[in-house]
PDB file of C-alpha atoms in Angstrom:
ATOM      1  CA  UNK A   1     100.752 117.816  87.562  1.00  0.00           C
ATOM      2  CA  UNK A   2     104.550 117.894  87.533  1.00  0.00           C
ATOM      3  CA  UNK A   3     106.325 120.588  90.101  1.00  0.00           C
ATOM      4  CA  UNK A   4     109.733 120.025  88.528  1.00  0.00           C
ATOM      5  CA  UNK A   5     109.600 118.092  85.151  1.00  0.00           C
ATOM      6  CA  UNK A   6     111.805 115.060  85.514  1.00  0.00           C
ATOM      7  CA  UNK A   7     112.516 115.541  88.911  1.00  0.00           C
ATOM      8  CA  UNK A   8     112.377 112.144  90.601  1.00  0.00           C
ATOM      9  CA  UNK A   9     111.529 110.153  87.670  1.00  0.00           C
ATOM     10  CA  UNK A  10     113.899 107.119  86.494  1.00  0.00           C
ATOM     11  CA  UNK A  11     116.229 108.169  84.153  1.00  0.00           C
ATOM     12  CA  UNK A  12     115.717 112.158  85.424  1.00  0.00           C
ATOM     13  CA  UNK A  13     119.596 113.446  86.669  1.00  0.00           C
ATOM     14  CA  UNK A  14     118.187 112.671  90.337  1.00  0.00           C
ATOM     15  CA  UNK A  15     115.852 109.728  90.567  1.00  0.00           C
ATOM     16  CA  UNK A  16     113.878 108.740  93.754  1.00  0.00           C
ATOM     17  CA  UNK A  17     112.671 105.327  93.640  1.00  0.00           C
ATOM     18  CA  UNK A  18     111.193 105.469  96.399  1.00  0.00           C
ATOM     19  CA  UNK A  19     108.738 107.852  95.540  1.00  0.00           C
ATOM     20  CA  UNK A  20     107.085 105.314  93.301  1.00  0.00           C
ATOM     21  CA  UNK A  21     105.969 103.133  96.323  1.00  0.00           C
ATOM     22  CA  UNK A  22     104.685 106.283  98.086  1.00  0.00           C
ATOM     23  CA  UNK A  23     103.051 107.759  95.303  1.00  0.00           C
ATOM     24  CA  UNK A  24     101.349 104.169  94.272  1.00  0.00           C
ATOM     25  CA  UNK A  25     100.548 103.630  98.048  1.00  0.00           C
ATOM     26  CA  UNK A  26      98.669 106.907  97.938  1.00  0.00           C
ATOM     27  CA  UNK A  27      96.776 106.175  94.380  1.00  0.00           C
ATOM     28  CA  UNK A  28      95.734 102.867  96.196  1.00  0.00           C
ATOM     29  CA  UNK A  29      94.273 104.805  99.154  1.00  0.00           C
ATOM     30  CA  UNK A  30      92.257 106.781  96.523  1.00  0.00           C
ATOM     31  CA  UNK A  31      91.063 104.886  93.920  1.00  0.00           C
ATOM     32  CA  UNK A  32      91.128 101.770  95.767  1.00  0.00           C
ATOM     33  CA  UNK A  33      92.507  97.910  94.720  1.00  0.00           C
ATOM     34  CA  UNK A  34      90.614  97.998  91.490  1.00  0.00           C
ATOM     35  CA  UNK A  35      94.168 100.125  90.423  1.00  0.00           C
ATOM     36  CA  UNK A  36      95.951  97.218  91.035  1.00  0.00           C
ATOM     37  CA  UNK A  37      97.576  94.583  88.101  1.00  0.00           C
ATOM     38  CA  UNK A  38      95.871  91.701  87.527  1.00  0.00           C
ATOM     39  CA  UNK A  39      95.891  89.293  90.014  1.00  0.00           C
ATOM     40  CA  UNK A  40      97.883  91.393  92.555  1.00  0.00           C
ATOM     41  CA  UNK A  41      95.491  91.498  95.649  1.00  0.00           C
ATOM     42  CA  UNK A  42      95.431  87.676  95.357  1.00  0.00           C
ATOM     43  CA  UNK A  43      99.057  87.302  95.677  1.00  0.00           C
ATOM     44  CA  UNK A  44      99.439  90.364  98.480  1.00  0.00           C
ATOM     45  CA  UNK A  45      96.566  88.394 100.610  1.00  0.00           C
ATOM     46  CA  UNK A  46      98.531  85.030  99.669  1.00  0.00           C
ATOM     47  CA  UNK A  47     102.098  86.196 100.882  1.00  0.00           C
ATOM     48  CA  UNK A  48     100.858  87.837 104.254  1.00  0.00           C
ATOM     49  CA  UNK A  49      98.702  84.562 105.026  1.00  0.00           C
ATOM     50  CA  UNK A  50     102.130  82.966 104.586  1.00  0.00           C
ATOM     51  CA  UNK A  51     103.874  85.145 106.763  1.00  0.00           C
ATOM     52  CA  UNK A  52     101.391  84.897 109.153  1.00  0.00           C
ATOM     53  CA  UNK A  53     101.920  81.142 109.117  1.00  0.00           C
ATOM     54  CA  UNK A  54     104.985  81.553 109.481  1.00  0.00           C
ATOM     55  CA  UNK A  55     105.391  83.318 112.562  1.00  0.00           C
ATOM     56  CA  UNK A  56     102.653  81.420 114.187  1.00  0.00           C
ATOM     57  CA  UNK A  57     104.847  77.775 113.212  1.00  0.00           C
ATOM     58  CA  UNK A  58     108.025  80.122 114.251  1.00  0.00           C
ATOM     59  CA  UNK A  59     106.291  80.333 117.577  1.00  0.00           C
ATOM     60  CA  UNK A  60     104.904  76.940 118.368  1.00  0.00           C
ATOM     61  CA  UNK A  61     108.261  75.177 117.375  1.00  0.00           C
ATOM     62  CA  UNK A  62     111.017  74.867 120.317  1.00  0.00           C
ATOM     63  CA  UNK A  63     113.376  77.597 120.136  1.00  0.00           C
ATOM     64  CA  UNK A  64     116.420  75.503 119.072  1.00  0.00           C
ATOM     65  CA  UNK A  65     114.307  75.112 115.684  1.00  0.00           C
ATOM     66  CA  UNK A  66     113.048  78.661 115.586  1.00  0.00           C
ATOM     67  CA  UNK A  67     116.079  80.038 114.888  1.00  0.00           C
ATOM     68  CA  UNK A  68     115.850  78.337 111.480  1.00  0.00           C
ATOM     69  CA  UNK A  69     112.410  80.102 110.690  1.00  0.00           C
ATOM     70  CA  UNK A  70     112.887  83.455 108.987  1.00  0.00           C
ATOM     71  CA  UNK A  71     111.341  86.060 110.322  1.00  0.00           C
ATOM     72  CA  UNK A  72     109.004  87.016 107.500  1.00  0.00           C
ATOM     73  CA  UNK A  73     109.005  91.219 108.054  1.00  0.00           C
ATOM     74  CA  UNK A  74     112.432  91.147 108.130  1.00  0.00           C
ATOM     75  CA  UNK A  75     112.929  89.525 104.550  1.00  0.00           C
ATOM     76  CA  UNK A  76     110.214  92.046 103.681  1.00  0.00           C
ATOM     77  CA  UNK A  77     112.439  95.095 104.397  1.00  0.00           C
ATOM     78  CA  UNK A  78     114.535  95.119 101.748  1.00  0.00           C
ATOM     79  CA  UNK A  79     111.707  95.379  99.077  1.00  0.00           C
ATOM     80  CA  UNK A  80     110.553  98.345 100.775  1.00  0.00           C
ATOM     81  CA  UNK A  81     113.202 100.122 101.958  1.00  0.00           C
ATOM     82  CA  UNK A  82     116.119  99.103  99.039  1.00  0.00           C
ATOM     83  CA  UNK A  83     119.100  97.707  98.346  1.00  0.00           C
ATOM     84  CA  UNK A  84     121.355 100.639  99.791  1.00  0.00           C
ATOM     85  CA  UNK A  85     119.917 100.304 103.486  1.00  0.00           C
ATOM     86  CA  UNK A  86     119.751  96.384 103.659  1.00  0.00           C
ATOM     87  CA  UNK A  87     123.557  96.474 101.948  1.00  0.00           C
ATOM     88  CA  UNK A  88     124.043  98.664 105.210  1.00  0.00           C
ATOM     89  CA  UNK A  89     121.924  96.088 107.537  1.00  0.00           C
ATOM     90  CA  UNK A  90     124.235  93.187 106.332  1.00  0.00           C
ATOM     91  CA  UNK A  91     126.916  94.951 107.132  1.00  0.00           C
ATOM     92  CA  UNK A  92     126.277  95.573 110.636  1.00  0.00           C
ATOM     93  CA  UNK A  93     125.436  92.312 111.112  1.00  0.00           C
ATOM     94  CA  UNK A  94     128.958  91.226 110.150  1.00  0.00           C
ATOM     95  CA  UNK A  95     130.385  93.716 112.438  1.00  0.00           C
ATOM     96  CA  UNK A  96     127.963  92.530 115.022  1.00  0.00           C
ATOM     97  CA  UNK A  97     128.446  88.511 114.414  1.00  0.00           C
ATOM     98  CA  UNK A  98     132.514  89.184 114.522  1.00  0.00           C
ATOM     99  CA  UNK A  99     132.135  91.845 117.748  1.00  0.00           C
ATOM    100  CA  UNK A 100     130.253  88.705 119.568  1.00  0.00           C
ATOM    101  CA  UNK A 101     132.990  85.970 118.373  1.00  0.00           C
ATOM    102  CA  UNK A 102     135.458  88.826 120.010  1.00  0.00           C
ATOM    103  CA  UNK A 103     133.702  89.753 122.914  1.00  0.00           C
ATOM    104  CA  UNK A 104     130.716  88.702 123.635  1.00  0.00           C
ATOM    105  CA  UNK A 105     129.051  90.556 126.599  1.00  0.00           C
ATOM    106  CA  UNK A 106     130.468  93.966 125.408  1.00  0.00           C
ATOM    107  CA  UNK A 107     128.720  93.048 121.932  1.00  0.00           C
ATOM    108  CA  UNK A 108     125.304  92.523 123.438  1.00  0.00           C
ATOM    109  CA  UNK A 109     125.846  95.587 125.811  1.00  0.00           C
ATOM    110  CA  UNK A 110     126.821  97.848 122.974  1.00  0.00           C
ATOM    111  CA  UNK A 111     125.666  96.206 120.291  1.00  0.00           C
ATOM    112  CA  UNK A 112     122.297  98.209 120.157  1.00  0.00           C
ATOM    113  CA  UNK A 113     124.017 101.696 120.603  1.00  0.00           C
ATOM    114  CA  UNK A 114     126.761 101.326 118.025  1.00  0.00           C
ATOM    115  CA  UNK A 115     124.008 100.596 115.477  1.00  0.00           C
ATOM    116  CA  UNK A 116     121.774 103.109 116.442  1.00  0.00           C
ATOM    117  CA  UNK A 117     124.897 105.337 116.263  1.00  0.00           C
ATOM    118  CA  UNK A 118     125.980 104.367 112.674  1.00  0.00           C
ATOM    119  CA  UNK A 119     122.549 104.335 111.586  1.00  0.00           C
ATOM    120  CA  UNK A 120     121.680 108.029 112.291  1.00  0.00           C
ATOM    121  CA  UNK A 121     125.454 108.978 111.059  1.00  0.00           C
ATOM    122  CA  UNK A 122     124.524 107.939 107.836  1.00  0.00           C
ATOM    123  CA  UNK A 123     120.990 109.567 107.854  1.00  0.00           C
ATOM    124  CA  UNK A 124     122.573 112.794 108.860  1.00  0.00           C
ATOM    125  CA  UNK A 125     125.409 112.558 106.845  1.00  0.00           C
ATOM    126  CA  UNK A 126     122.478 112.686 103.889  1.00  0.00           C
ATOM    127  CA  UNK A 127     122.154 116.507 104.409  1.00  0.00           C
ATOM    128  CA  UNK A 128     125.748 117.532 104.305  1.00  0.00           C
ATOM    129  CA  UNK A 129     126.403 115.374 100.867  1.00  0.00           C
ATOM    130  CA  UNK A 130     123.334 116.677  98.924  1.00  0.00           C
ATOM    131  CA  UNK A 131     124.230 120.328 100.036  1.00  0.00           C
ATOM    132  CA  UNK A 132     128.193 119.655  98.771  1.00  0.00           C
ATOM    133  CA  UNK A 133     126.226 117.920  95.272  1.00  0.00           C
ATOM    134  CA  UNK A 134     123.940 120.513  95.032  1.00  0.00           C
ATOM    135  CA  UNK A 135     126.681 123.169  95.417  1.00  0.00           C
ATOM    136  CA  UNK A 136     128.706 121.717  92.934  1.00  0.00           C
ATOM    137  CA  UNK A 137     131.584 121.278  95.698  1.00  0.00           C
ATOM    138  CA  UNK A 138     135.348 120.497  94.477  1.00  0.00           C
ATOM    139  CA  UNK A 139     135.304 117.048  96.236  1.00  0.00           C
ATOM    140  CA  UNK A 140     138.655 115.402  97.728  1.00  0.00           C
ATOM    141  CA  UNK A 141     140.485 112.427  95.745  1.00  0.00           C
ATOM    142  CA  UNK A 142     138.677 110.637  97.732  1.00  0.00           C
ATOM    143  CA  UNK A 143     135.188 111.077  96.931  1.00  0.00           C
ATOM    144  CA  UNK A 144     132.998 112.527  93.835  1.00  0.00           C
ATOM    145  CA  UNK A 145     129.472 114.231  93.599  1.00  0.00           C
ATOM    146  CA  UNK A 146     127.866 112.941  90.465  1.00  0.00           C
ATOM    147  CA  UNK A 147     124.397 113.383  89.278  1.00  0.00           C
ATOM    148  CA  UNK A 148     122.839 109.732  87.903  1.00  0.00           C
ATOM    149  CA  UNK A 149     123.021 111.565  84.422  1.00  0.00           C
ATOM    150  CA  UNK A 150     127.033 111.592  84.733  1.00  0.00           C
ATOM    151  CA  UNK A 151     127.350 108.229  86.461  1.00  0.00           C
ATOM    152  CA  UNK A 152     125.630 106.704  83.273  1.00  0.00           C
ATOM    153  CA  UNK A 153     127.744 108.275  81.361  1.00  0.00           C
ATOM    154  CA  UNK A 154     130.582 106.869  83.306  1.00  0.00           C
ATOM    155  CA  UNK A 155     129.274 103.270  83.426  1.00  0.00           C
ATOM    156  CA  UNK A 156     128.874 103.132  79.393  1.00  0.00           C
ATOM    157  CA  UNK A 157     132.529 104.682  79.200  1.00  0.00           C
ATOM    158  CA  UNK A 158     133.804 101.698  81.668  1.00  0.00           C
ATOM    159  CA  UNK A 159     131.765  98.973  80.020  1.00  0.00           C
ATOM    160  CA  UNK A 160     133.586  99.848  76.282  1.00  0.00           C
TER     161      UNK A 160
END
């Protein structure tokens, strides 16, 4: 059953992709892994007896080499959370790696609390700029509310 038809479906005028994960997470907790593709459950229980390897060679080696060992949840992240937030995450870690080449005992002071800090300005930022796009607010020069609908449009327009 559909509340809103096309709401939150690719290719609706307001997709949310992320509802796909949630929505298969919760089918998966239902009807169990025989819902899964074809040889799915063997690759999940491959990939996390890989990242437990992993971290248990990232925490045997000496720490000079260990900072050459990925850490396997964080290269995870960005296939859960998306490409905006880890575009965000790589970011901060430039800001970070130049704020420690600066200064770096202010960096590692502060470091923790100016992240923290621009990561809940942009999560509450997120309720002002769907109210202004919902509203249909006359935007500044600056800065544009358009639904995905529109910004296809757009995109085909630039791409002739």
């Amino acid at each position: 059953m559909i509340a809103f038809d096309g709401l939150g479906h690719s290719g609706s005028e307001y997709p949310a992709p992320n509802a796909y994960v949630y929505r298969d997470m919760a089918m998966l907790g239902v009807e169990g892994i025989s819902n899964l593709p074809k040889n799915c459950f063997l690759l999940s229980c491959v990939f996390f007896s890989a990242a437990i390897l992993i971290n248990l060679i990232k925490d045997t080696v000496d720490k000079k080499r260990a900072q050459f060992i990925p850490i396997p949840m964080a290269m995870a992240i960005p296939f859960y959370l998306g490409p905006f937030f880890t575009i965000d995450m790589c970011v901060g870690s430039l800001i970070m790696f130049a704020w420690r080449r600066i200064n770096k005992a202010k960096a590692d002071a502060f470091g923790t609390a100016g992240a923290s800090g621009l990561i809940c300005g942009e999560g509450i930022w997120t309720l002002p700029s769907s109210i202004l796009a919902i509203s249909g607010a006359k935007q500044p020069i600056c800065m544009k509310f358009l639904s995905w609908a529109t910004n296809a449009n757009i995109d085909k327009f630039l791409e002739s």
